[in-house]
CSV table of C-alpha atoms in Angstrom, one decimal:
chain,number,residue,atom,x,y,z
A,19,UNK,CA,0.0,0.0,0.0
A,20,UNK,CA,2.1,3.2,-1.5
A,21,UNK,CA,-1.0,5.6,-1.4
A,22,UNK,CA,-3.9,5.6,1.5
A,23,UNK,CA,-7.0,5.8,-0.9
A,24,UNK,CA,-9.9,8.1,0.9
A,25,UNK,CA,-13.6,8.1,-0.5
A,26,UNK,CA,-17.4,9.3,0.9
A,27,UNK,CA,-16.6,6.1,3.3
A,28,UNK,CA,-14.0,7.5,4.9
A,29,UNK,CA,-15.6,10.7,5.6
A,30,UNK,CA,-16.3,11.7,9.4
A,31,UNK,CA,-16.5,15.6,8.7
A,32,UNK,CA,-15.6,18.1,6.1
A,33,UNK,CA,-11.8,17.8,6.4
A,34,UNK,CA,-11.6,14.5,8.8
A,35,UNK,CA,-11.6,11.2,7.1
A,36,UNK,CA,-11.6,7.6,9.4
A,37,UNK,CA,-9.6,5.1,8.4
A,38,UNK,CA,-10.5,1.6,7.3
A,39,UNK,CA,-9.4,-1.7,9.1
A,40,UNK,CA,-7.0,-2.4,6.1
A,41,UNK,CA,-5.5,0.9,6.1
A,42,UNK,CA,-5.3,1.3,10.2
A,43,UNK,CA,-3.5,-1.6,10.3
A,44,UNK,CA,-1.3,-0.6,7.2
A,45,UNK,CA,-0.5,2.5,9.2
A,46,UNK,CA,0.0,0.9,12.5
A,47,UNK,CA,2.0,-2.0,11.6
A,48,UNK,CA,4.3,-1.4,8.4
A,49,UNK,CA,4.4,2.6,8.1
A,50,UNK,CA,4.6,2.6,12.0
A,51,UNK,CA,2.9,6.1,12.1
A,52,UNK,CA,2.9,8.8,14.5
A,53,UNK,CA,0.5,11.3,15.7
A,54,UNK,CA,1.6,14.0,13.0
A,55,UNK,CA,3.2,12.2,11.0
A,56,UNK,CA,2.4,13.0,7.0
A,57,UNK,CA,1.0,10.1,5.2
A,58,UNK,CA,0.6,10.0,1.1
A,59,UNK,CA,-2.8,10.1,0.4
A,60,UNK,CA,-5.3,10.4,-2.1
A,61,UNK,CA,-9.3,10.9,-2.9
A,62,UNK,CA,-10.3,7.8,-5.2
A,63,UNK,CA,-10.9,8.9,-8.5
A,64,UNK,CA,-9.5,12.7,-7.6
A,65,UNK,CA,-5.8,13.9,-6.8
A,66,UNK,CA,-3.0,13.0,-4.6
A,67,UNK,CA,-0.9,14.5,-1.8
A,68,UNK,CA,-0.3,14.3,1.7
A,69,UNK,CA,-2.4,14.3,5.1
A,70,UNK,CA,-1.8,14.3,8.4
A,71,UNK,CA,-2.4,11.4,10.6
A,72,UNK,CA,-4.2,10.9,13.8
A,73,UNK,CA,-3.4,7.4,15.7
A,74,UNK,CA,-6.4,5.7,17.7
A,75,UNK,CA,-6.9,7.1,21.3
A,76,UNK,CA,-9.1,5.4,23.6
A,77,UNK,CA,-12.1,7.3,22.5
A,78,UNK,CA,-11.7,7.1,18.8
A,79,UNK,CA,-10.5,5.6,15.8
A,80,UNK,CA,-7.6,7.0,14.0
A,81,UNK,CA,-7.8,9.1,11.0
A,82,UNK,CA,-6.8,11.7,8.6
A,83,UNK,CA,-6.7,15.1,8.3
A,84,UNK,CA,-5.5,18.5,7.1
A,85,UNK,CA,-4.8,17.2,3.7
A,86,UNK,CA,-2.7,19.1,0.9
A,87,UNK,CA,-3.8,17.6,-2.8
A,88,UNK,CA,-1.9,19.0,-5.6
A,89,UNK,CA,-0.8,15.8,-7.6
A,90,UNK,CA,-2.8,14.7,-10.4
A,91,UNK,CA,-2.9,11.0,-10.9
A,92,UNK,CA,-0.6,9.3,-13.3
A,93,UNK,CA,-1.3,9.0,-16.8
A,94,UNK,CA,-3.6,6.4,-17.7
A,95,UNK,CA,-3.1,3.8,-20.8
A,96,UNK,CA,-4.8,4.6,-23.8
A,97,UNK,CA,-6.5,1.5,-24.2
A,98,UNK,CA,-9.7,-1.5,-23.8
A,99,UNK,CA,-8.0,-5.0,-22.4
A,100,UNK,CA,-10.2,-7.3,-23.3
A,101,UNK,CA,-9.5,-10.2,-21.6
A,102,UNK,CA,-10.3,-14.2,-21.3
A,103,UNK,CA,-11.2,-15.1,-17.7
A,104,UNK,CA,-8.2,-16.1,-15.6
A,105,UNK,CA,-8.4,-18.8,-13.5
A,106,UNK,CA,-9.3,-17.8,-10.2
A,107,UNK,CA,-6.1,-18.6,-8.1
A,108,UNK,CA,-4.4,-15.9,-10.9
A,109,UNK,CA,-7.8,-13.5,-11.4
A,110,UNK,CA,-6.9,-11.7,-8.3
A,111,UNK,CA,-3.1,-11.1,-9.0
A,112,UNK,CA,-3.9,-9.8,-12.6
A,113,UNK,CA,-6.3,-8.0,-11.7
A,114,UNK,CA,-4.2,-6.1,-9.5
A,115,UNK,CA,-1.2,-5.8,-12.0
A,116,UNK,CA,-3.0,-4.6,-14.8
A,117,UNK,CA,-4.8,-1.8,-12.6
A,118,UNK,CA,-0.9,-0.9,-11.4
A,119,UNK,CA,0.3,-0.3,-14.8
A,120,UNK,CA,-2.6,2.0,-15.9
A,121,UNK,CA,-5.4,-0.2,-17.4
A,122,UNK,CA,-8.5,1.9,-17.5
A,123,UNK,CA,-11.0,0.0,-19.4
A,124,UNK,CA,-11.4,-4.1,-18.6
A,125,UNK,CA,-13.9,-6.6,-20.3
A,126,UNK,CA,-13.3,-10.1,-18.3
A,127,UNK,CA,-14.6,-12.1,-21.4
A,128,UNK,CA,-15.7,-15.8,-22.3
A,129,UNK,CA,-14.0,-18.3,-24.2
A,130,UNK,CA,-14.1,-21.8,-25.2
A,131,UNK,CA,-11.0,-22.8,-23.1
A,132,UNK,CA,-12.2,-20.7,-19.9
A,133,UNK,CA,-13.4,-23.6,-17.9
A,134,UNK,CA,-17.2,-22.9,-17.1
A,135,UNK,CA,-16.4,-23.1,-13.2
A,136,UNK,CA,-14.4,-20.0,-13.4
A,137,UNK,CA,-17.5,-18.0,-13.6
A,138,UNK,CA,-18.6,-19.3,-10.6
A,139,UNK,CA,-15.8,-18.1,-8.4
A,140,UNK,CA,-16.6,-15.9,-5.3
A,141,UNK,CA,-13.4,-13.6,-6.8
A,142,UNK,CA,-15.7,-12.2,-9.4
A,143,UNK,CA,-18.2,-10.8,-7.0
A,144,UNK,CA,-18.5,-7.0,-7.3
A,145,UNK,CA,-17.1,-6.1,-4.0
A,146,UNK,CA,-14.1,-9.0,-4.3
A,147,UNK,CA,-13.4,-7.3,-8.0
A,148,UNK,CA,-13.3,-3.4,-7.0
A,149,UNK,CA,-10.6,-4.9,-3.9
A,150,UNK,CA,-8.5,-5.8,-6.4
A,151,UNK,CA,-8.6,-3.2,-8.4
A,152,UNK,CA,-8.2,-0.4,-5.2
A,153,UNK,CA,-5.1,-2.7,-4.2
A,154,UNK,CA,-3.9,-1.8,-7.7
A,155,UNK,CA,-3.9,2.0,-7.4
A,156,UNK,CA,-2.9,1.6,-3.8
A,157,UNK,CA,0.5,-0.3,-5.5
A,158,UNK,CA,1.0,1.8,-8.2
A,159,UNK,CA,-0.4,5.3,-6.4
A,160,UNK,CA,-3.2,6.2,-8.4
A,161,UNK,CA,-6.6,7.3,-7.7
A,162,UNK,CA,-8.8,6.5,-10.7
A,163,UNK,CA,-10.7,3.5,-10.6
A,164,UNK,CA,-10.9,1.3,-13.6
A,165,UNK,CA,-14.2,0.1,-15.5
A,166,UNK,CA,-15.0,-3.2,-15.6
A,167,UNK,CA,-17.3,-5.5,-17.1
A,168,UNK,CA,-18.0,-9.3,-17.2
A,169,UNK,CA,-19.1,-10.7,-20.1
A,170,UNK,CA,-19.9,-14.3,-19.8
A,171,UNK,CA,-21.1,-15.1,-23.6
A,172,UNK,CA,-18.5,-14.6,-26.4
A,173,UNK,CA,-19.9,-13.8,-29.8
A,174,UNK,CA,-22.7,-10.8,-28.5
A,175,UNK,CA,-19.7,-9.0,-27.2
A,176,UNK,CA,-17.6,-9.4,-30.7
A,177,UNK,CA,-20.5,-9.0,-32.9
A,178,UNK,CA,-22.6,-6.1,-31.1
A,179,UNK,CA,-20.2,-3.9,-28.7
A,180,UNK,CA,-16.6,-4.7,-30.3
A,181,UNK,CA,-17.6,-2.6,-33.3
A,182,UNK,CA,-18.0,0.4,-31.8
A,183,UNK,CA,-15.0,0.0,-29.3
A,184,UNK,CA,-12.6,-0.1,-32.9
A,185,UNK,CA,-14.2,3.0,-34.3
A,186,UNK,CA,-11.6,4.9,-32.7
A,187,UNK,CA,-9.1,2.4,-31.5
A,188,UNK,CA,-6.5,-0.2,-33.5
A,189,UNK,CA,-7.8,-3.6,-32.5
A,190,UNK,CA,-4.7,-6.0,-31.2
A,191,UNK,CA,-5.4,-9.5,-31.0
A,192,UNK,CA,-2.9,-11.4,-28.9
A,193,UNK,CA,-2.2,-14.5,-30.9
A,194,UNK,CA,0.8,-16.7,-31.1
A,195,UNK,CA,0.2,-18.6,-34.4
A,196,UNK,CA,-0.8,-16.3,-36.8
A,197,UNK,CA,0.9,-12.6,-38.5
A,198,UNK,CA,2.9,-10.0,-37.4
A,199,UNK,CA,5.1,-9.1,-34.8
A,200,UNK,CA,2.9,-7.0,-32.2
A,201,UNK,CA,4.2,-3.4,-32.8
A,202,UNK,CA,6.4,-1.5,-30.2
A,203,UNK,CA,5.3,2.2,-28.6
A,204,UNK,CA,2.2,2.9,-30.9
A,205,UNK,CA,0.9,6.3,-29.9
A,206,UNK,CA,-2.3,5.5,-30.4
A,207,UNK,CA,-5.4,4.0,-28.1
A,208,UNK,CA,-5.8,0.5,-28.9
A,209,UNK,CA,-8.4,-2.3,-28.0
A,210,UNK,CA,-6.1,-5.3,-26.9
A,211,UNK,CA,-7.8,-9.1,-26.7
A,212,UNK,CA,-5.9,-11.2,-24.4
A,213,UNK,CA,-6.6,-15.3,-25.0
A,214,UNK,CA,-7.1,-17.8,-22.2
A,215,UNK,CA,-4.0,-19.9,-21.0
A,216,UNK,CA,-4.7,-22.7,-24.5
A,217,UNK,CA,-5.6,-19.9,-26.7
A,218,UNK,CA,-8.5,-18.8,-28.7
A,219,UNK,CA,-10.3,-21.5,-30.5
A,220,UNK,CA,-10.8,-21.4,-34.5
A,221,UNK,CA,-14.4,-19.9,-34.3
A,222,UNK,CA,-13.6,-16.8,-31.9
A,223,UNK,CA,-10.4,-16.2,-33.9
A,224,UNK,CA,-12.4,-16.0,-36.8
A,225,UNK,CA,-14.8,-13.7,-35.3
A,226,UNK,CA,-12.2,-11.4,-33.6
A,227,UNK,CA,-10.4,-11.1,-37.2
A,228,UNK,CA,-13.8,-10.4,-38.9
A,229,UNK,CA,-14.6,-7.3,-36.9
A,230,UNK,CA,-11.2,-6.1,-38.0
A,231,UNK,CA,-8.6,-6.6,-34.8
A,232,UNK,CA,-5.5,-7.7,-36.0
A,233,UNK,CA,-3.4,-10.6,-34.7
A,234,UNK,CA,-0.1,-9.9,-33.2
A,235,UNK,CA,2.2,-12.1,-31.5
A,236,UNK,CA,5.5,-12.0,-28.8
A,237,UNK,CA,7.8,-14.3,-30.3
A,238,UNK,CA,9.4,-17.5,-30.1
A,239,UNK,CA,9.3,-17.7,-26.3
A,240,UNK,CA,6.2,-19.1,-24.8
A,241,UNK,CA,4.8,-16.9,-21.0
A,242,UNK,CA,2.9,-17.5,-18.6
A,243,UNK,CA,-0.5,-15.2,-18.3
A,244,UNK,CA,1.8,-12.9,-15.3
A,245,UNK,CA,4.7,-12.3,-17.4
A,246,UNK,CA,2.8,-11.8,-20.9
A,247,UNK,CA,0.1,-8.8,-19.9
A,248,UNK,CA,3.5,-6.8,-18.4
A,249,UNK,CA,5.2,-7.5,-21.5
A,250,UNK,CA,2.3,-7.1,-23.8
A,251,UNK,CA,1.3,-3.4,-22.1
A,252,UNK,CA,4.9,-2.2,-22.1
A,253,UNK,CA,5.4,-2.8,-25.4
A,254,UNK,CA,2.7,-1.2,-26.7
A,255,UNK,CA,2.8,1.7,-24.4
A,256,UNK,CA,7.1,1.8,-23.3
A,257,UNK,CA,6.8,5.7,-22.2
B,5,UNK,CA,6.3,-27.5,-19.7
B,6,UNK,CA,5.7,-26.7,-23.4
B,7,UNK,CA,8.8,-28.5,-24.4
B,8,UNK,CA,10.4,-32.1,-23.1
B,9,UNK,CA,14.4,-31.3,-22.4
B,10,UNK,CA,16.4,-34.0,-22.3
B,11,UNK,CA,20.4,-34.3,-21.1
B,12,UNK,CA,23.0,-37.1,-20.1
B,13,UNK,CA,20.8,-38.2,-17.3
B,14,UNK,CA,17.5,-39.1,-19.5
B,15,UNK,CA,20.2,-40.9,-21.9
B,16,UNK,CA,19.6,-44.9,-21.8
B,17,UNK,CA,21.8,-45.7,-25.4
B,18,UNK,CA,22.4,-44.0,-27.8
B,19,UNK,CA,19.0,-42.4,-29.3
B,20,UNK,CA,17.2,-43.6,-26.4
B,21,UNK,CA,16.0,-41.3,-23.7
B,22,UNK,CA,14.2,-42.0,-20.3
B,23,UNK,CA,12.4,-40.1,-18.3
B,24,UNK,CA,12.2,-38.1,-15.8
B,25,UNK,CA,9.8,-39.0,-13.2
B,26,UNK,CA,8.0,-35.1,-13.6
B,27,UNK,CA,8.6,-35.7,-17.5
B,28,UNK,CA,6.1,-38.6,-17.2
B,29,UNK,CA,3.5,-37.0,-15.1
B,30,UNK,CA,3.3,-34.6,-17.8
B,31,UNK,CA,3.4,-36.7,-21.0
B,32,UNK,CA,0.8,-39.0,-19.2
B,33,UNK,CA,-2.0,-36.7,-17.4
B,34,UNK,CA,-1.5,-33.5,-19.5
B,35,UNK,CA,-0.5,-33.9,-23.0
B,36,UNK,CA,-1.7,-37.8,-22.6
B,37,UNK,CA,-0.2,-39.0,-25.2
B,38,UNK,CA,-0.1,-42.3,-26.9
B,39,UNK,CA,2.5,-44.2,-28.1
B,40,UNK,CA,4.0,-43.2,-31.4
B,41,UNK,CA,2.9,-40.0,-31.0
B,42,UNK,CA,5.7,-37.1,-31.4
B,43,UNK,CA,6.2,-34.9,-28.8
B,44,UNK,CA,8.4,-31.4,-28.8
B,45,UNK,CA,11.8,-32.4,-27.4
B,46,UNK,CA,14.9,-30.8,-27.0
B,47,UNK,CA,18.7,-31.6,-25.8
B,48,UNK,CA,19.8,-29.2,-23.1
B,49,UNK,CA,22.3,-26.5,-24.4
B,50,UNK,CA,21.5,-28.0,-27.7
B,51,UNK,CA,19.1,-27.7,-30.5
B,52,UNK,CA,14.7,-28.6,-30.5
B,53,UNK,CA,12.5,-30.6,-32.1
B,54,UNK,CA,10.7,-33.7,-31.8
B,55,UNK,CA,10.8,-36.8,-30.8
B,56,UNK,CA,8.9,-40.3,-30.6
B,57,UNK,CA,6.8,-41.3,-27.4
B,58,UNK,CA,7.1,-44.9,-25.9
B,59,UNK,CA,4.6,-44.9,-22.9
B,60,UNK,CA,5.0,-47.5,-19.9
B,61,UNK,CA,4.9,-51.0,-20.0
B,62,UNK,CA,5.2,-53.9,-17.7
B,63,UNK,CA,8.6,-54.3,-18.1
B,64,UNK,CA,10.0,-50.5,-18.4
B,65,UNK,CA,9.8,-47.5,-18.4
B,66,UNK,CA,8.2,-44.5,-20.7
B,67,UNK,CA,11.3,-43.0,-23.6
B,68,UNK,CA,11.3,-41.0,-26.0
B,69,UNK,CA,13.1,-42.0,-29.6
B,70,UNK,CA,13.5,-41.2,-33.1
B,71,UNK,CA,15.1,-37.4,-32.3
B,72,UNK,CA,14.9,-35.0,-35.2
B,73,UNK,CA,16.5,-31.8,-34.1
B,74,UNK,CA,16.8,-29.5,-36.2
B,75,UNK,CA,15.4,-25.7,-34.6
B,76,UNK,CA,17.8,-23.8,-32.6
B,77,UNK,CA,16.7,-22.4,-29.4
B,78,UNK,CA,15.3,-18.9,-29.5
B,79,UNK,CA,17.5,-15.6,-29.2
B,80,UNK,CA,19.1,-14.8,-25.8
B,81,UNK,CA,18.8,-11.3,-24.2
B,82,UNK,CA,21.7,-9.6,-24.4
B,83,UNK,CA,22.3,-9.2,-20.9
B,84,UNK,CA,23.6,-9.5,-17.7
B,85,UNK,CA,21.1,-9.5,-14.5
B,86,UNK,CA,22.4,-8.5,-11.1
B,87,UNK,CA,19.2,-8.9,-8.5
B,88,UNK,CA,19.4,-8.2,-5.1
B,89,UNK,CA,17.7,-11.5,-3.5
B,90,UNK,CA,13.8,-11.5,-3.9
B,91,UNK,CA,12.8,-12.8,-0.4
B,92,UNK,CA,12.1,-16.8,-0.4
B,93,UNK,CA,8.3,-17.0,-1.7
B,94,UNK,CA,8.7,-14.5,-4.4
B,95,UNK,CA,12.6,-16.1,-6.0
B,96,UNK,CA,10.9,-19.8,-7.4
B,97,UNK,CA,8.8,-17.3,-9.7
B,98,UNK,CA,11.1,-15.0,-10.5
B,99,UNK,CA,14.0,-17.4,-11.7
B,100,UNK,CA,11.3,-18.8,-13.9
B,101,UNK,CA,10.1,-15.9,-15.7
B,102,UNK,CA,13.5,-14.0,-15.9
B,103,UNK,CA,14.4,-17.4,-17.5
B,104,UNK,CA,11.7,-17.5,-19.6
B,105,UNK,CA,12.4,-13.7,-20.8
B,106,UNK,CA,15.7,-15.4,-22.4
B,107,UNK,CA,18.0,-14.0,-19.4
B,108,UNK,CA,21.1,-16.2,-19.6
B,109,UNK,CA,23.6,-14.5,-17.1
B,110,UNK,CA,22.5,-13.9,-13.4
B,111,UNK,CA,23.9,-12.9,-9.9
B,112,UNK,CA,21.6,-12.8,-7.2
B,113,UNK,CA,23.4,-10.3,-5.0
B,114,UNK,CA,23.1,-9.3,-1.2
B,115,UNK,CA,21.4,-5.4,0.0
B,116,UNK,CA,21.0,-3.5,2.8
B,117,UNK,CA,17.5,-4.7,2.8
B,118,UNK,CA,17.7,-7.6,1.7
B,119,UNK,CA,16.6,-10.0,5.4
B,120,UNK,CA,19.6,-11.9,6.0
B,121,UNK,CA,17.5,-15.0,6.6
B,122,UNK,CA,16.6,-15.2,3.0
B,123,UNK,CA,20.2,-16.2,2.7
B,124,UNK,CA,19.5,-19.9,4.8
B,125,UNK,CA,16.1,-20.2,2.4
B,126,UNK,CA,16.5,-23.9,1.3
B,127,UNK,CA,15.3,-22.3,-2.7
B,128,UNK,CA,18.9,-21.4,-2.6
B,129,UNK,CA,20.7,-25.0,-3.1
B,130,UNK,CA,22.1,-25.8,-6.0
B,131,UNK,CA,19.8,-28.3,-6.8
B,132,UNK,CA,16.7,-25.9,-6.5
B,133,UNK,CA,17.6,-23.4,-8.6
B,134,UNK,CA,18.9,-25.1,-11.3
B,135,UNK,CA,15.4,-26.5,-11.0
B,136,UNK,CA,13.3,-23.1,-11.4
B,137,UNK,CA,15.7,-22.8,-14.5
B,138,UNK,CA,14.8,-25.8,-16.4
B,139,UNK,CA,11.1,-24.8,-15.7
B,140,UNK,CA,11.4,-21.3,-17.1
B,141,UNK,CA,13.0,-23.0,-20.2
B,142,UNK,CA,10.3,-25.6,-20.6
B,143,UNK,CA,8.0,-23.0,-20.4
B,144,UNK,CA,9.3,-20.9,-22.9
B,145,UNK,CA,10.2,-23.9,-25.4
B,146,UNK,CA,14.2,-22.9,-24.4
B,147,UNK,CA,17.1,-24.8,-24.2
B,148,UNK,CA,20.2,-22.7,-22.8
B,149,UNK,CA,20.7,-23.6,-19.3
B,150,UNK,CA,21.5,-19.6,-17.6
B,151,UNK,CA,24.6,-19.1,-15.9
B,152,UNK,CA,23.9,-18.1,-11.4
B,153,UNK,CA,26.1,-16.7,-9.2
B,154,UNK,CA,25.1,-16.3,-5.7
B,155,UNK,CA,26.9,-13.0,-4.3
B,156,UNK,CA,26.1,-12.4,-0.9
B,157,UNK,CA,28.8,-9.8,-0.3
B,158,UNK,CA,27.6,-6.4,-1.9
B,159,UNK,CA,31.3,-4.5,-1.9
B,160,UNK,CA,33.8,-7.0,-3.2
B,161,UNK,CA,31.4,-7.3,-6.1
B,162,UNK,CA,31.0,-3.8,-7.1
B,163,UNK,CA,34.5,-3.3,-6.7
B,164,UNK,CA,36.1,-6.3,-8.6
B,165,UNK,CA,33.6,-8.1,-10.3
B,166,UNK,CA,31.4,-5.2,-12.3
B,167,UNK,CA,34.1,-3.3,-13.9
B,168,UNK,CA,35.4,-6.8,-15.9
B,169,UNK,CA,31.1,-6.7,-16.8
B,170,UNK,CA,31.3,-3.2,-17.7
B,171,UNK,CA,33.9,-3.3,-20.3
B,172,UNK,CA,31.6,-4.2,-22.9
B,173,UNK,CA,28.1,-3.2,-21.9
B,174,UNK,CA,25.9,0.3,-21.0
B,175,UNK,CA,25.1,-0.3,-17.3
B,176,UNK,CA,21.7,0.5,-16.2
B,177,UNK,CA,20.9,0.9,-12.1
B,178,UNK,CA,16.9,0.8,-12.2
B,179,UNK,CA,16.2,3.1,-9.0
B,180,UNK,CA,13.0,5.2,-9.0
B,181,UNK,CA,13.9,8.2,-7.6
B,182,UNK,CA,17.1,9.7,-10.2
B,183,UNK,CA,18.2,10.7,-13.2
B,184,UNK,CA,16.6,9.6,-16.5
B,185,UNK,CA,13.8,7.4,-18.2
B,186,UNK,CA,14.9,3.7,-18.5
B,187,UNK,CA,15.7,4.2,-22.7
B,188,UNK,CA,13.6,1.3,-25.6
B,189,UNK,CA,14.9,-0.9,-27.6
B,190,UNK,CA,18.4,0.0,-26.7
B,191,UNK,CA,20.2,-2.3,-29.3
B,192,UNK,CA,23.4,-3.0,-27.3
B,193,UNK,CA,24.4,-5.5,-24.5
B,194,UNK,CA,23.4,-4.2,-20.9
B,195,UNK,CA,23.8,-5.1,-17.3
B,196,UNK,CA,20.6,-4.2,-15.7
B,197,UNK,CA,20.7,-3.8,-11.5
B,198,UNK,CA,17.8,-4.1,-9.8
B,199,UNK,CA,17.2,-3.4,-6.2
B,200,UNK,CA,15.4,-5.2,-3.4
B,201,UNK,CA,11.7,-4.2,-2.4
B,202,UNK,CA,12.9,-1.0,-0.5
B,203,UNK,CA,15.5,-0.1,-2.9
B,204,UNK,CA,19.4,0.5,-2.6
B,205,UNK,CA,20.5,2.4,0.0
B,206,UNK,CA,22.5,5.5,-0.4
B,207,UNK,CA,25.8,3.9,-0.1
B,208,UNK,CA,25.0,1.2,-2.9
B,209,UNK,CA,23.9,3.5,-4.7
B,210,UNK,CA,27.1,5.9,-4.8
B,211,UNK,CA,28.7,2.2,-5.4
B,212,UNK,CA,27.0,1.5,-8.4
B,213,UNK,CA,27.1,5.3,-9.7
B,214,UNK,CA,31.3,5.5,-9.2
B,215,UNK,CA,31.3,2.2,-11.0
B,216,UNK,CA,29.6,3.8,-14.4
B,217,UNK,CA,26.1,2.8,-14.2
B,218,UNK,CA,23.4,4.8,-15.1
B,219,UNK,CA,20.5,5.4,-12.9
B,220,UNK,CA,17.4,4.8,-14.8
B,221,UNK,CA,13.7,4.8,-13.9
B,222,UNK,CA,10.2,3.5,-15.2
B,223,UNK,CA,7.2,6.5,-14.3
B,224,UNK,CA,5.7,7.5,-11.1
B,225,UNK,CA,3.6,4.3,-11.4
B,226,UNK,CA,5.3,1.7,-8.5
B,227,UNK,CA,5.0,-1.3,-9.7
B,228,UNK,CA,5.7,-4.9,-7.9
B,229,UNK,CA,8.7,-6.9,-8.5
B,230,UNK,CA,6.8,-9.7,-10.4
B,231,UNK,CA,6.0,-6.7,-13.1
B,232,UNK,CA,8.8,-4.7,-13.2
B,233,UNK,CA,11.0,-7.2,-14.2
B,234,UNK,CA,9.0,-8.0,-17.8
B,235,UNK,CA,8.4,-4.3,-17.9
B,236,UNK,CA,12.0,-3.9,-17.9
B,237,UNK,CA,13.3,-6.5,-19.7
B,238,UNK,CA,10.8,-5.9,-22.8
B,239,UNK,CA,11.5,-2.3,-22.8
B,240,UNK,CA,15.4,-3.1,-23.0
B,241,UNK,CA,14.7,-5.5,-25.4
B,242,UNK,CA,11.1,-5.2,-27.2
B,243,UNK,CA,12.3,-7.0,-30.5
């Protein structure tokens, strides 16, 4: 945790914001706070700065206040991961990476290879997904939340909503087998599809080519899901 | 394991390879195969291709036969990677993916803060990590076994050992807080430093400075060791 994230939850008073259990013990137990002591913090989905902290007293909880917020967030990446559902023991760690390195825009997507019990995991509840996605900013220290949709049947996403994500974006498919190398630094907001661990079958490649995404691939060397979205994102977006 | 490696130990005569117990496990209940099928093989530090499956029988055990090698393993990074020691639970991973990534030259090296006791971690025997190796190879369908030092004296290193590296290579020191943006694509041989959770401390730094590496950095975003290493790597390297 690099950033204490505040929001209308933490609010006790115009000024004052409590702390939650997570953050308390963050504060208490790694940071090793004092009364006074500045902490980084920042409003969720608004700038980033510093507060002052307030330890728990008999009487009260501890909390925050007297905060200075001049720093905007970090750039964002210019792009729409589409991805195939991970399976749940990695859904949580992705989820977190990809939020850490910028990813505004998430569709957790269906495939022919994403094992039906996936879908049933207690990880993709809403509350269990926006925890992921908070310990993201709170690693990377940013404020802005990402958006997020499941979408548990394939072909309605590719043939109704996919269109209008490419009118303004190059469409990336992430692909070993097939075409070009995927292209380095391209300046431009893209919408990237991101295959389950034995790839996309014949039919959803199909479709994915037919609405005009383009199929890209790493190389020679064959990753694992956690090394491929770092390398994949850099890539495309280095600066 | 995307590829079956094979070396003196597998070898029953000439031609004929056995197998490793973990080989079997994953020619029987993953890939499944049958007999006569052809499987990807390769020779360790030597060339890939395929090969001929004999499953189990009463009498003996599962080999593989009929070798036609003719692919070379994929491209190297041009690099030398000096690590101060990920603590215990995080290192298994790590090895794997940085071997992977195509990293063929590795110290592991000692930090301020860097916990002593992950020195004692039984992930550092021999016999371990050459372990997490061969998985990051298999993984990546790879067949150049890397090259580990374990340093667990900071000074003597920095002193004696990294001008000889230095000779022929731009060093980089990735530390967040200096100097200039980590460069792409940089087209030359490197060694890349990289720090422990907490960073170097100011004297390592000033070590690694008077030695003639560059201090380099990747954005305000702070991002987890298990990302920044693929971040790094395939900005160094993208091609």
């Amino acid at each position: 945790m690099n950033i204490i994230l505040l929001d209308s939850n933490n609010t006790l008073a115009d000024g004052f914001y409590g702390l939650t259990p997570r953050q308390q013990t963050h504060i208490s137990n790694v940071i090793k706070a004092k009364q006074g002591d500045i902490l980084r913090v920042g409003i969720l989905n608004g700038k980033m700065g510093e507060g002052v902290y307030e330890p728990p007293s008999e009487d009260q909880a501890g909390y925050i206040h007297s905060l200075s917020l001049s720093m905007l967030p970090p750039e964002p990446l210019p792009m729409v991961l589409v991805m195939a559902l991970p399976r749940p023991n990695m859904l949580k760690r992705t989820l977190q990476n990809i939020t850490a390195m910028g990813v505004k825009h998430l569709y957790l997507i269906h495939s022919a290879k994403v094992e039906k019990s996936y879908w049933q995991s207690p990880v993709l509840a809403t509350e269990s997904i926006q925890q992921c996605l908070l310990e993201g900013l709170e690693q990377a220290k940013d404020t802005v939340m990402p958006n997020w949709s499941l979408i548990p049947r394939f072909r309605p996403f590719v043939e109704d909503q996919l269109p209008d994500l490419l009118r303004d974006k190059v469409g990336l498919l992430a692909h070993p087998y097939l075409a070009k190398s995927c292209p380095v630094d391209i300046q431009e907001p893209c919408v990237l599809a991101l295959g389950p661990e034995g790839g996309w079958n014949e039919f959803e490649v199909s479709k994915w080519l037919e609405a005009g995404m383009e199929s890209v691939h790493l190389g020679e060397r064959i990753l694992k899901v956690e090394t491929v979205v770092p390398v994949l994102l850099s890539r495309l977006y280095p600066a």
